[in-house]
Amino acid sequence: MSDTLPDTLPDPLDDLNEGDEPAILQLPLDAWHRARGGRMVPFAGYEMPVQYDGIMAEHLWTRESAGLFDVSHMGQVGFTGDGIDAAGVAKALEAVLPGDIAGLAPTKIRYSLLLNDEGGILDDLMATRLPEEGAHPFGEASHYVVVNGATKYDDLSYLLDVLPDDITMNLMEDQALLAVQGPKAVAAVARLIPGVDALVFMTAGAFEWNGHPLWISRSGYTGEDGVEISIPAEAAADFADAICAEPEVKPIGLGARDSLRLEAGLPLYGHDLDPETTPVMADLGFALSKRRREAADFAGAQRILAEREDGPAVKRVGLSVAGRQPVREGASVVDADGAVIGRVTSGGFAPSVGAPIAMAYVPAALAAAGTPVRLVQRGKIHEAAVVPMPFVPHRYVRAGGK
Amino acid sequence: MSRYFTEDHEWVDVDGDVGTVGISEYAQSQLGDIVFVDVPEDGKQLDKGDEAAVVESVKAASDVYSPVSGNVLEGNSALGDDPSLVNSDAEGEGWFFKITLSDASELETLMDETAYAAFVSKL
């Protein structure tokens, strides 16, 4: 028995016959995960917990209660201007990010994309405008950006090339990053850290726990309400113990994190997004801010704006898959004659939906909801249909909401 | 009835010239929640080591190889309704398929229960 398909995470059975392992680093909570029964697998250069009790149970627990996710492999980067102010840093970042970074008020967060000159996506990220120096834990930085773990060093190297010399980047590898996600997450966190519940979706603030400075963002990548907490590495295990002592919170592995984000319709870098993909193809047009579109002053703007005007040739869509068998990344989308016209970029069994779902790139003419498509995986044909995303409704707590 | 195991974590129970094939308790525990099993069709001819079935967990698909050569008698239709039988009873009700052995001497290349337990303990 062996794994045959590319997947987001290594197949657990791969570990069974493994001989030559690359250098794998350990994150601050490594021992904590092992003590909690986490099964550790190599991911993004680190040993990470793929699951504790089982992906299905962890996924459903997060949807109904709250899960603690260790996302310390992700890159937390502080941007500091040397002799230039926050507006100058924002302006420099806008050369490679198509969002309105300059227009971000302090403590506001924006989802954005790191673009190459051709408008291809090098990474997706969250950018926060920090408040004045002293009102956050990141020294003199004016902007805080969280990038994907697998891409963080490439991102930094690219940014080093394109950013002016008077901007300093600090990859804060002494900070852990913990996400607490689920409908009961914020209530649980607020018991330990009063005031966190005052944050709304896509805002952040400075807090303190047991004398440790925290930077907490009301954000996440599961489709649920929740927070992401940047905490000094040496305090991370104590905090993880404290939050998991709350009855609503259990530790959750990367396996469920992946199925949660797939159900939420959120693309995963390296799978649903890559340098060949533009924001328009990826259906991430919302990341192109109006002011930036009008100014056409970001990397790849000409191509991206033309694509936006004329419509992209291919588009990322959600698929519901008939039957019970999951259709995974790498499967082909085929037309009635069997010709390959697209590909599945993420797919699996959706625990909250109770059926297989997938994301795929298909020709724009087939991107409308309701369009039937056929998928081929290992020679077997699977019937599927384009459906609107998210597959499971988002439950973000927005300003003016409850 | 004797039970044999492969290094790829399949088991086969042999009763006369009929083998019943599944994956080991250890394999199911590594795979986690099983959501789908694709079993071979009746009459399919398999050589030892051929891809015979696919078992899908939430995260990944894994091939299951035939531990012996022969003709498939039947797939376990119960897995269609309840693939989690593989999680709850991997070495019993969660069997994958039955096969008529064409070469009983192939069994000599497989591990017995004790040898497999020793093999797994080193993983």
Short mmCIF file of C-alpha atoms in Angstrom, two decimals:
data_model
loop_
_atom_site.label_atom_id
_atom_site.label_comp_id
_atom_site.label_asym_id
_atom_site.label_seq_id
_atom_site.Cartn_x
_atom_site.Cartn_y
_atom_site.Cartn_z
CA MET A 1 0.00 0.00 0.00
CA SER A 2 1.45 3.41 -0.81
CA ASP A 3 0.62 7.00 -1.52
CA THR A 4 0.28 7.80 -5.20
CA LEU A 5 -1.06 11.31 -5.39
CA PRO A 6 0.36 14.74 -4.78
CA ASP A 7 -1.25 16.26 -1.75
CA THR A 8 -1.09 19.24 0.51
CA LEU A 9 0.39 17.24 3.31
CA PRO A 10 2.57 14.18 3.14
CA ASP A 11 0.63 10.96 3.31
CA PRO A 12 1.10 9.50 6.80
CA LEU A 13 2.06 6.20 5.20
CA ASP A 14 5.03 7.87 3.53
CA ASP A 15 6.62 7.92 6.95
CA LEU A 16 6.48 4.17 7.16
CA ASN A 17 9.26 3.46 4.71
CA GLU A 18 11.22 6.66 4.85
CA GLY A 19 14.99 6.55 4.81
CA ASP A 20 16.48 9.82 3.62
CA GLU A 21 14.99 12.77 5.41
CA PRO A 22 15.98 16.34 4.62
CA ALA A 23 16.98 18.68 7.43
CA ILE A 24 13.80 19.43 9.31
CA LEU A 25 13.58 22.22 11.85
CA GLN A 26 11.64 22.28 15.07
CA LEU A 27 9.18 24.99 16.06
CA PRO A 28 8.69 26.34 19.61
CA LEU A 29 5.71 24.09 20.33
CA ASP A 30 7.29 20.88 19.00
CA ALA A 31 7.50 19.14 22.39
CA TRP A 32 4.07 20.48 23.32
CA HIS A 33 2.46 18.85 20.26
CA ARG A 34 4.19 15.53 20.91
CA ALA A 35 3.13 15.55 24.56
CA ARG A 36 -0.45 16.14 23.40
CA GLY A 37 -0.34 13.17 21.03
CA GLY A 38 0.13 15.17 17.84
CA ARG A 39 1.39 13.10 14.91
CA MET A 40 4.28 15.08 13.49
CA VAL A 41 5.03 15.26 9.76
CA PRO A 42 7.45 17.37 7.72
CA PHE A 43 5.72 20.44 6.28
CA ALA A 44 7.23 23.68 4.99
CA GLY A 45 10.62 22.65 6.39
CA TYR A 46 9.37 21.96 9.90
CA GLU A 47 7.94 19.11 11.86
CA MET A 48 4.27 19.97 12.25
CA PRO A 49 1.30 18.18 13.80
CA VAL A 50 -0.95 16.76 11.07
CA GLN A 51 -3.53 15.47 13.53
CA TYR A 52 -4.24 14.58 17.15
CA ASP A 53 -7.54 12.63 17.50
CA GLY A 54 -8.35 12.42 13.80
CA ILE A 55 -8.94 14.95 11.06
CA MET A 56 -12.71 14.43 10.90
CA ALA A 57 -13.27 14.93 14.65
CA GLU A 58 -10.89 17.92 14.78
CA HIS A 59 -12.54 19.55 11.78
CA LEU A 60 -16.05 19.19 13.22
CA TRP A 61 -14.88 20.33 16.66
CA THR A 62 -13.50 23.54 15.15
CA ARG A 63 -16.75 24.22 13.28
CA GLU A 64 -18.85 23.86 16.44
CA SER A 65 -16.47 24.99 19.19
CA ALA A 66 -12.86 26.18 18.91
CA GLY A 67 -9.52 24.84 17.80
CA LEU A 68 -5.95 25.88 18.57
CA PHE A 69 -3.72 25.80 15.48
CA ASP A 70 0.03 26.24 15.60
CA VAL A 71 0.93 28.26 12.52
CA SER A 72 4.39 29.27 13.72
CA HIS A 73 5.91 28.03 10.44
CA MET A 74 4.42 31.06 8.73
CA GLY A 75 6.65 34.09 8.24
CA GLN A 76 5.97 37.08 10.46
CA VAL A 77 7.76 40.08 8.99
CA GLY A 78 8.11 43.59 10.40
CA PHE A 79 8.80 46.41 7.91
CA THR A 80 10.63 49.46 9.19
CA GLY A 81 11.52 52.64 7.32
CA ASP A 82 14.96 54.08 7.88
CA GLY A 83 14.40 57.81 7.57
CA ILE A 84 11.07 57.32 5.83
CA ASP A 85 7.71 57.23 7.57
CA ALA A 86 4.94 54.64 7.52
CA ALA A 87 3.45 56.25 4.40
CA GLY A 88 6.79 55.75 2.66
CA VAL A 89 6.92 52.08 3.67
CA ALA A 90 3.35 51.57 2.47
CA LYS A 91 4.14 53.21 -0.85
CA ALA A 92 7.15 50.96 -1.35
CA LEU A 93 5.09 47.85 -0.55
CA GLU A 94 2.48 48.92 -3.07
CA ALA A 95 4.96 48.34 -5.89
CA VAL A 96 4.49 44.58 -5.39
CA LEU A 97 1.13 44.40 -3.57
CA PRO A 98 -2.01 45.43 -5.53
CA GLY A 99 -3.99 46.41 -2.42
CA ASP A 100 -4.53 49.82 -0.86
CA ILE A 101 -1.76 49.54 1.71
CA ALA A 102 -1.29 53.30 1.99
CA GLY A 103 -4.95 53.69 2.86
CA LEU A 104 -4.84 51.23 5.77
CA ALA A 105 -5.63 52.90 9.08
CA PRO A 106 -3.51 51.79 12.04
CA THR A 107 -4.56 48.28 13.32
CA LYS A 108 -6.36 47.46 10.05
CA ILE A 109 -5.51 44.26 8.18
CA ARG A 110 -5.75 43.60 4.45
CA TYR A 111 -5.45 40.36 2.47
CA SER A 112 -3.04 40.94 -0.39
CA LEU A 113 -0.89 39.22 -2.98
CA LEU A 114 2.82 39.41 -3.66
CA LEU A 115 3.11 39.78 -7.44
CA ASN A 116 5.95 39.38 -9.90
CA ASP A 117 6.47 41.70 -12.88
CA GLU A 118 4.11 39.61 -15.01
CA GLY A 119 1.32 39.79 -12.44
CA GLY A 120 1.87 36.18 -11.34
CA ILE A 121 1.25 35.40 -7.69
CA LEU A 122 4.39 34.75 -5.63
CA ASP A 123 2.49 34.49 -2.34
CA ASP A 124 -0.68 35.53 -0.59
CA LEU A 125 -0.40 37.36 2.70
CA MET A 126 -1.98 39.49 5.39
CA ALA A 127 -0.65 43.04 5.80
CA THR A 128 -1.37 45.13 8.90
CA ARG A 129 -0.68 48.81 9.43
CA LEU A 130 0.75 48.97 12.96
CA PRO A 131 -0.08 51.80 15.36
CA GLU A 132 2.60 54.23 16.49
CA GLU A 133 5.88 52.89 17.85
CA GLY A 134 5.49 51.64 21.43
CA ALA A 135 1.85 50.69 20.91
CA HIS A 136 2.76 47.27 19.46
CA PRO A 137 5.38 44.59 20.22
CA PHE A 138 7.35 44.83 16.96
CA GLY A 139 9.86 47.57 17.78
CA GLU A 140 10.03 50.38 15.24
CA ALA A 141 8.12 48.54 12.50
CA SER A 142 5.26 50.37 10.79
CA HIS A 143 3.83 47.33 8.99
CA TYR A 144 3.41 43.69 10.01
CA VAL A 145 3.01 41.10 7.27
CA VAL A 146 2.30 37.37 7.63
CA VAL A 147 3.36 35.22 4.67
CA ASN A 148 3.21 31.50 3.95
CA GLY A 149 5.79 29.25 5.64
CA ALA A 150 6.90 27.45 2.50
CA THR A 151 7.53 30.72 0.65
CA LYS A 152 8.87 33.01 3.38
CA TYR A 153 12.55 32.94 2.42
CA ASP A 154 11.77 33.37 -1.29
CA ASP A 155 9.45 36.25 -0.43
CA LEU A 156 12.15 37.98 1.58
CA SER A 157 14.72 37.51 -1.13
CA TYR A 158 12.34 38.94 -3.74
CA LEU A 159 11.39 41.86 -1.50
CA LEU A 160 15.07 42.53 -0.84
CA ASP A 161 15.50 43.00 -4.59
CA VAL A 162 12.49 45.20 -5.19
CA LEU A 163 12.21 47.31 -2.04
CA PRO A 164 14.32 50.45 -1.62
CA ASP A 165 17.35 50.20 0.65
CA ASP A 166 15.77 52.44 3.28
CA ILE A 167 13.30 49.74 4.26
CA THR A 168 14.34 47.04 6.71
CA MET A 169 12.63 43.68 6.91
CA ASN A 170 12.73 41.69 10.10
CA LEU A 171 11.68 38.03 9.91
CA MET A 172 10.65 37.48 13.51
CA GLU A 173 11.59 33.86 14.05
CA ASP A 174 11.48 34.33 17.83
CA GLN A 175 7.72 34.89 17.62
CA ALA A 176 5.29 31.96 17.59
CA LEU A 177 1.94 32.34 15.82
CA LEU A 178 -1.14 30.61 17.23
CA ALA A 179 -4.59 30.68 15.66
CA VAL A 180 -7.69 30.05 17.74
CA GLN A 181 -10.60 29.47 15.37
CA GLY A 182 -14.25 28.56 15.69
CA PRO A 183 -17.54 30.05 16.90
CA LYS A 184 -16.45 29.79 20.56
CA ALA A 185 -12.84 30.87 20.00
CA VAL A 186 -13.09 34.54 20.86
CA ALA A 187 -15.09 33.95 24.06
CA ALA A 188 -12.46 31.47 25.23
CA VAL A 189 -9.54 33.75 24.40
CA ALA A 190 -11.27 36.74 26.00
CA ARG A 191 -11.38 34.88 29.32
CA LEU A 192 -7.59 34.86 29.32
CA ILE A 193 -7.11 38.17 27.56
CA PRO A 194 -9.88 40.65 28.39
CA GLY A 195 -10.83 43.02 25.59
CA VAL A 196 -10.00 40.71 22.67
CA ASP A 197 -13.71 40.39 21.90
CA ALA A 198 -13.82 44.10 21.03
CA LEU A 199 -11.79 43.45 17.86
CA VAL A 200 -13.78 42.97 14.65
CA PHE A 201 -12.80 40.96 11.57
CA MET A 202 -9.60 42.25 9.93
CA THR A 203 -8.50 44.46 12.80
CA ALA A 204 -5.72 43.85 15.30
CA GLY A 205 -4.40 45.17 18.56
CA ALA A 206 -1.73 44.90 21.26
CA PHE A 207 -2.56 42.86 24.36
CA GLU A 208 -0.71 41.25 27.22
CA TRP A 209 -0.84 37.82 28.83
CA ASN A 210 1.15 36.91 31.97
CA GLY A 211 3.45 39.82 31.31
CA HIS A 212 4.11 38.78 27.70
CA PRO A 213 3.32 41.23 24.90
CA LEU A 214 0.90 39.88 22.29
CA TRP A 215 -0.26 41.11 18.91
CA ILE A 216 -3.72 39.72 18.20
CA SER A 217 -5.52 39.83 14.84
CA ARG A 218 -9.20 38.99 14.38
CA SER A 219 -8.51 36.88 11.33
CA GLY A 220 -7.77 33.34 10.26
CA TYR A 221 -8.03 30.93 7.36
CA THR A 222 -10.75 28.50 8.36
CA GLY A 223 -13.85 30.54 7.47
CA GLU A 224 -14.71 30.69 11.17
CA ASP A 225 -14.52 33.58 13.57
CA GLY A 226 -11.27 33.64 15.51
CA VAL A 227 -7.96 35.26 16.22
CA GLU A 228 -4.31 34.85 15.35
CA ILE A 229 -1.94 35.56 18.20
CA SER A 230 1.70 36.53 17.74
CA ILE A 231 3.48 35.63 20.98
CA PRO A 232 7.13 35.41 22.06
CA ALA A 233 8.32 31.84 21.40
CA GLU A 234 9.27 31.25 25.03
CA ALA A 235 5.70 31.95 26.20
CA ALA A 236 3.94 29.91 23.50
CA ALA A 237 3.74 26.55 25.31
CA ASP A 238 2.36 28.12 28.50
CA PHE A 239 -0.24 30.00 26.51
CA ALA A 240 -1.16 26.87 24.54
CA ASP A 241 -1.67 25.03 27.86
CA ALA A 242 -3.78 27.86 29.22
CA ILE A 243 -6.04 28.19 26.18
CA CYS A 244 -6.50 24.40 25.87
CA ALA A 245 -7.57 24.34 29.54
CA GLU A 246 -10.64 26.28 28.40
CA PRO A 247 -13.41 23.72 27.77
CA GLU A 248 -14.14 24.97 24.24
CA VAL A 249 -10.60 24.61 22.93
CA LYS A 250 -8.71 21.56 21.62
CA PRO A 251 -5.48 21.44 19.63
CA ILE A 252 -6.11 20.88 15.93
CA GLY A 253 -3.65 19.61 13.33
CA LEU A 254 -2.78 20.80 9.84
CA GLY A 255 -4.97 18.13 8.25
CA ALA A 256 -8.15 19.73 9.56
CA ARG A 257 -6.78 23.20 8.89
CA ASP A 258 -6.56 22.21 5.24
CA SER A 259 -10.07 20.72 5.03
CA LEU A 260 -11.48 23.77 6.86
CA ARG A 261 -9.88 26.26 4.48
CA LEU A 262 -10.99 24.20 1.47
CA GLU A 263 -14.62 24.27 2.68
CA ALA A 264 -14.22 28.01 3.26
CA GLY A 265 -13.26 28.38 -0.43
CA LEU A 266 -9.91 29.89 0.48
CA PRO A 267 -7.02 29.21 -1.90
CA LEU A 268 -3.82 27.62 -0.65
CA TYR A 269 -0.52 28.92 -1.99
CA GLY A 270 1.51 26.35 -3.91
CA HIS A 271 -1.67 24.49 -4.80
CA ASP A 272 -4.46 26.86 -5.87
CA LEU A 273 -2.09 29.79 -6.40
CA ASP A 274 1.32 29.92 -8.05
CA PRO A 275 3.47 32.25 -10.22
CA GLU A 276 1.55 31.23 -13.36
CA THR A 277 -1.69 32.43 -11.78
CA THR A 278 -2.94 36.01 -11.75
CA PRO A 279 -5.34 37.50 -9.18
CA VAL A 280 -8.10 37.59 -11.84
CA MET A 281 -7.66 33.92 -12.77
CA ALA A 282 -7.65 33.05 -9.08
CA ASP A 283 -10.93 34.93 -8.56
CA LEU A 284 -9.20 37.20 -6.06
CA GLY A 285 -10.23 40.42 -7.79
CA PHE A 286 -11.26 41.84 -4.40
CA ALA A 287 -7.56 42.06 -3.54
CA LEU A 288 -7.15 44.70 -6.29
CA SER A 289 -8.13 47.92 -4.54
CA LYS A 290 -10.05 50.53 -6.54
CA ARG A 291 -7.43 53.26 -6.09
CA ARG A 292 -4.71 50.90 -7.29
CA ARG A 293 -6.73 49.75 -10.29
CA GLU A 294 -7.28 53.34 -11.32
CA ALA A 295 -3.61 54.20 -10.84
CA ALA A 296 -2.49 50.94 -12.54
CA ASP A 297 0.75 51.24 -10.60
CA PHE A 298 1.40 47.71 -9.27
CA ALA A 299 3.50 44.85 -10.59
CA GLY A 300 1.87 43.26 -13.62
CA ALA A 301 -0.87 45.91 -13.67
CA GLN A 302 -1.15 46.06 -17.44
CA ARG A 303 -1.78 42.35 -17.86
CA ILE A 304 -3.99 42.05 -14.77
CA LEU A 305 -6.19 45.01 -15.68
CA ALA A 306 -6.57 43.79 -19.27
CA GLU A 307 -7.58 40.39 -17.94
CA ARG A 308 -10.03 42.05 -15.61
CA GLU A 309 -11.51 44.00 -18.53
CA ASP A 310 -11.70 41.12 -21.04
CA GLY A 311 -12.21 38.29 -18.59
CA PRO A 312 -9.55 35.68 -17.82
CA ALA A 313 -9.10 32.62 -20.05
CA VAL A 314 -9.36 30.33 -17.05
CA LYS A 315 -10.81 30.83 -13.62
CA ARG A 316 -10.69 29.21 -10.19
CA VAL A 317 -14.02 27.63 -9.29
CA GLY A 318 -15.50 25.41 -6.61
CA LEU A 319 -16.75 21.95 -7.54
CA SER A 320 -19.14 19.55 -5.88
CA VAL A 321 -18.16 16.01 -6.78
CA ALA A 322 -20.77 13.29 -7.25
CA GLY A 323 -20.47 10.12 -5.21
CA ARG A 324 -18.26 9.55 -2.20
CA GLN A 325 -14.77 9.31 -3.67
CA PRO A 326 -12.59 12.38 -3.14
CA VAL A 327 -10.99 13.88 -6.24
CA ARG A 328 -7.63 15.37 -5.34
CA GLU A 329 -5.11 17.89 -6.58
CA GLY A 330 -3.70 16.83 -9.94
CA ALA A 331 -6.89 15.32 -11.35
CA SER A 332 -7.85 16.61 -14.83
CA VAL A 333 -10.95 18.48 -15.88
CA VAL A 334 -12.02 17.08 -19.29
CA ASP A 335 -14.59 18.01 -21.93
CA ALA A 336 -17.17 15.70 -23.49
CA ASP A 337 -14.50 14.33 -25.87
CA GLY A 338 -12.10 13.61 -23.03
CA ALA A 339 -9.72 16.47 -23.86
CA VAL A 340 -8.05 18.02 -20.82
CA ILE A 341 -9.37 21.54 -20.29
CA GLY A 342 -8.47 22.21 -16.67
CA ARG A 343 -7.06 20.83 -13.47
CA VAL A 344 -8.03 20.26 -9.88
CA THR A 345 -5.78 22.23 -7.50
CA SER A 346 -7.27 21.19 -4.15
CA GLY A 347 -9.72 18.47 -3.35
CA GLY A 348 -10.79 16.15 -0.64
CA PHE A 349 -13.59 14.95 1.53
CA ALA A 350 -15.38 17.86 3.22
CA PRO A 351 -16.33 16.75 6.74
CA SER A 352 -18.93 19.52 7.30
CA VAL A 353 -20.47 19.00 3.86
CA GLY A 354 -20.35 15.21 4.09
CA ALA A 355 -19.22 14.87 0.49
CA PRO A 356 -16.15 15.38 -1.68
CA ILE A 357 -15.44 18.93 -2.88
CA ALA A 358 -12.66 20.49 -4.93
CA MET A 359 -11.21 23.65 -6.37
CA ALA A 360 -10.19 23.68 -10.02
CA TYR A 361 -9.16 25.97 -12.84
CA VAL A 362 -11.58 25.72 -15.77
CA PRO A 363 -12.10 27.72 -18.99
CA ALA A 364 -14.04 30.91 -18.20
CA ALA A 365 -16.98 29.68 -20.31
CA LEU A 366 -17.45 26.83 -17.82
CA ALA A 367 -17.06 28.90 -14.67
CA ALA A 368 -20.74 29.68 -14.05
CA ALA A 369 -22.39 27.96 -11.09
CA GLY A 370 -24.35 24.91 -12.17
CA THR A 371 -22.10 24.01 -15.09
CA PRO A 372 -21.48 20.25 -15.15
CA VAL A 373 -17.87 19.14 -15.63
CA ARG A 374 -16.07 15.81 -15.71
CA LEU A 375 -12.98 14.99 -13.73
CA VAL A 376 -10.52 12.22 -14.45
CA GLN A 377 -8.44 10.68 -11.70
CA ARG A 378 -6.36 7.57 -12.32
CA GLY A 379 -8.41 6.76 -15.41
CA LYS A 380 -11.73 6.95 -13.60
CA ILE A 381 -14.34 9.57 -14.55
CA HIS A 382 -16.06 11.57 -11.82
CA GLU A 383 -19.08 13.78 -12.50
CA ALA A 384 -18.91 17.20 -10.85
CA ALA A 385 -20.60 20.59 -11.03
CA VAL A 386 -19.41 24.14 -10.53
CA VAL A 387 -20.84 25.54 -7.30
CA PRO A 388 -20.47 28.92 -5.59
CA MET A 389 -17.84 29.20 -2.88
CA PRO A 390 -17.56 29.09 0.06
CA PHE A 391 -18.86 25.55 0.44
CA VAL A 392 -19.58 26.35 4.11
CA PRO A 393 -20.66 29.91 4.95
CA HIS A 394 -18.07 32.21 6.53
CA ARG A 395 -18.78 33.30 10.08
CA TYR A 396 -16.58 36.36 10.37
CA VAL A 397 -17.60 39.01 12.89
CA ARG A 398 -17.60 42.24 10.94
CA ALA A 399 -17.86 45.84 12.09
CA GLY A 400 -21.49 46.83 12.65
CA GLY A 401 -22.43 43.15 13.04
CA LYS A 402 -23.36 41.32 16.18
CA MET B 1 -6.78 -20.50 8.57
CA SER B 2 -3.51 -18.60 8.40
CA ARG B 3 -2.92 -14.89 8.19
CA TYR B 4 -0.04 -13.33 6.29
CA PHE B 5 1.13 -9.71 5.98
CA THR B 6 3.07 -7.66 3.41
CA GLU B 7 5.58 -4.91 4.05
CA ASP B 8 3.02 -2.60 2.41
CA HIS B 9 0.61 -3.36 5.28
CA GLU B 10 -1.88 -5.60 3.49
CA TRP B 11 -3.04 -8.81 5.17
CA VAL B 12 -4.42 -11.97 3.61
CA ASP B 13 -6.31 -14.72 5.43
CA VAL B 14 -6.00 -18.02 3.58
CA ASP B 15 -8.69 -20.69 3.79
CA GLY B 16 -8.08 -23.47 1.28
CA ASP B 17 -7.41 -21.67 -2.02
CA VAL B 18 -9.39 -18.54 -1.10
CA GLY B 19 -7.71 -15.49 0.36
CA THR B 20 -9.42 -12.56 2.08
CA VAL B 21 -7.45 -9.31 1.77
CA GLY B 22 -7.47 -6.11 3.80
CA ILE B 23 -5.14 -3.54 5.31
CA SER B 24 -3.62 -3.90 8.75
CA GLU B 25 -4.78 -2.30 11.95
CA TYR B 26 -1.51 -0.39 11.94
CA ALA B 27 -2.17 0.95 8.41
CA GLN B 28 -5.69 2.14 9.25
CA SER B 29 -4.38 3.88 12.35
CA GLN B 30 -1.82 5.71 10.21
CA LEU B 31 -4.36 6.67 7.55
CA GLY B 32 -6.95 8.07 9.93
CA ASP B 33 -10.59 8.56 8.95
CA ILE B 34 -11.37 6.41 5.90
CA VAL B 35 -13.99 8.05 3.66
CA PHE B 36 -13.95 5.83 0.57
CA VAL B 37 -12.70 2.43 -0.57
CA ASP B 38 -12.54 1.42 -4.24
CA VAL B 39 -12.56 -2.39 -4.35
CA PRO B 40 -11.77 -4.55 -7.43
CA GLU B 41 -14.51 -6.02 -9.60
CA ASP B 42 -15.46 -9.68 -9.49
CA GLY B 43 -13.39 -11.78 -11.85
CA LYS B 44 -10.54 -9.31 -12.16
CA GLN B 45 -7.23 -11.08 -12.56
CA LEU B 46 -4.46 -9.78 -10.31
CA ASP B 47 -0.79 -10.58 -10.10
CA LYS B 48 0.99 -10.35 -6.77
CA GLY B 49 1.88 -6.68 -6.23
CA ASP B 50 -0.75 -5.33 -8.66
CA GLU B 51 -2.77 -2.30 -7.64
CA ALA B 52 -5.97 -3.90 -6.45
CA ALA B 53 -7.86 -1.26 -4.47
CA VAL B 54 -7.70 2.37 -3.41
CA VAL B 55 -8.35 3.51 0.14
CA GLU B 56 -9.06 7.19 0.70
CA SER B 57 -8.71 8.99 4.00
CA VAL B 58 -9.79 12.60 4.48
CA LYS B 59 -6.32 13.70 3.42
CA ALA B 60 -4.90 11.18 1.00
CA ALA B 61 -5.43 8.30 -1.38
CA SER B 62 -3.37 5.16 -0.99
CA ASP B 63 -3.07 2.18 -3.32
CA VAL B 64 -3.61 -1.27 -1.93
CA TYR B 65 -1.64 -4.02 -3.66
CA SER B 66 -2.69 -7.60 -4.00
CA PRO B 67 -0.54 -9.73 -1.69
CA VAL B 68 -1.07 -12.77 -3.94
CA SER B 69 -1.90 -13.64 -7.56
CA GLY B 70 -5.35 -14.86 -8.52
CA ASN B 71 -8.90 -14.02 -9.57
CA VAL B 72 -11.07 -11.69 -7.55
CA LEU B 73 -14.13 -13.49 -6.19
CA GLU B 74 -15.83 -10.44 -4.73
CA GLY B 75 -15.22 -6.99 -3.29
CA ASN B 76 -16.60 -6.12 0.12
CA SER B 77 -19.81 -4.29 -0.77
CA ALA B 78 -20.32 -3.23 2.86
CA LEU B 79 -17.48 -0.73 2.42
CA GLY B 80 -19.57 1.18 -0.12
CA ASP B 81 -22.12 2.07 2.55
CA ASP B 82 -19.70 2.36 5.43
CA PRO B 83 -16.02 2.85 4.55
CA SER B 84 -15.31 3.56 8.23
CA LEU B 85 -15.51 -0.23 8.79
CA VAL B 86 -11.84 -0.12 7.87
CA ASN B 87 -11.21 2.13 10.88
CA SER B 88 -13.37 0.18 13.29
CA ASP B 89 -12.41 -3.35 12.21
CA ALA B 90 -9.51 -3.30 9.74
CA GLU B 91 -8.58 -6.95 10.18
CA GLY B 92 -12.17 -8.24 10.27
CA GLU B 93 -15.35 -6.68 8.84
CA GLY B 94 -13.25 -4.06 7.03
CA TRP B 95 -11.78 -6.59 4.54
CA PHE B 96 -11.41 -5.35 0.93
CA PHE B 97 -11.77 -8.35 -1.39
CA LYS B 98 -11.65 -12.14 -1.67
CA ILE B 99 -9.37 -13.79 -4.22
CA THR B 100 -8.77 -17.34 -5.51
CA LEU B 101 -5.06 -18.02 -5.08
CA SER B 102 -3.33 -19.20 -8.25
CA ASP B 103 0.05 -19.84 -6.61
CA ALA B 104 0.07 -20.77 -2.93
CA SER B 105 3.87 -20.72 -2.86
CA GLU B 106 3.71 -16.90 -2.96
CA LEU B 107 2.62 -17.03 0.67
CA GLU B 108 6.16 -18.05 1.62
CA THR B 109 7.38 -14.56 0.74
CA LEU B 110 4.94 -12.94 3.20
CA MET B 111 5.27 -12.35 6.94
CA ASP B 112 3.30 -14.15 9.60
CA GLU B 113 1.63 -12.23 12.41
CA THR B 114 4.70 -12.35 14.68
CA ALA B 115 7.09 -11.25 11.95
CA TYR B 116 4.75 -8.40 10.94
CA ALA B 117 4.44 -7.21 14.54
CA ALA B 118 8.24 -7.11 14.74
CA PHE B 119 8.37 -5.26 11.39
CA VAL B 120 5.87 -2.63 12.54
CA SER B 121 7.59 -2.14 15.89
CA LYS B 122 10.70 -0.92 14.03
CA LEU B 123 8.82 1.69 11.97
#
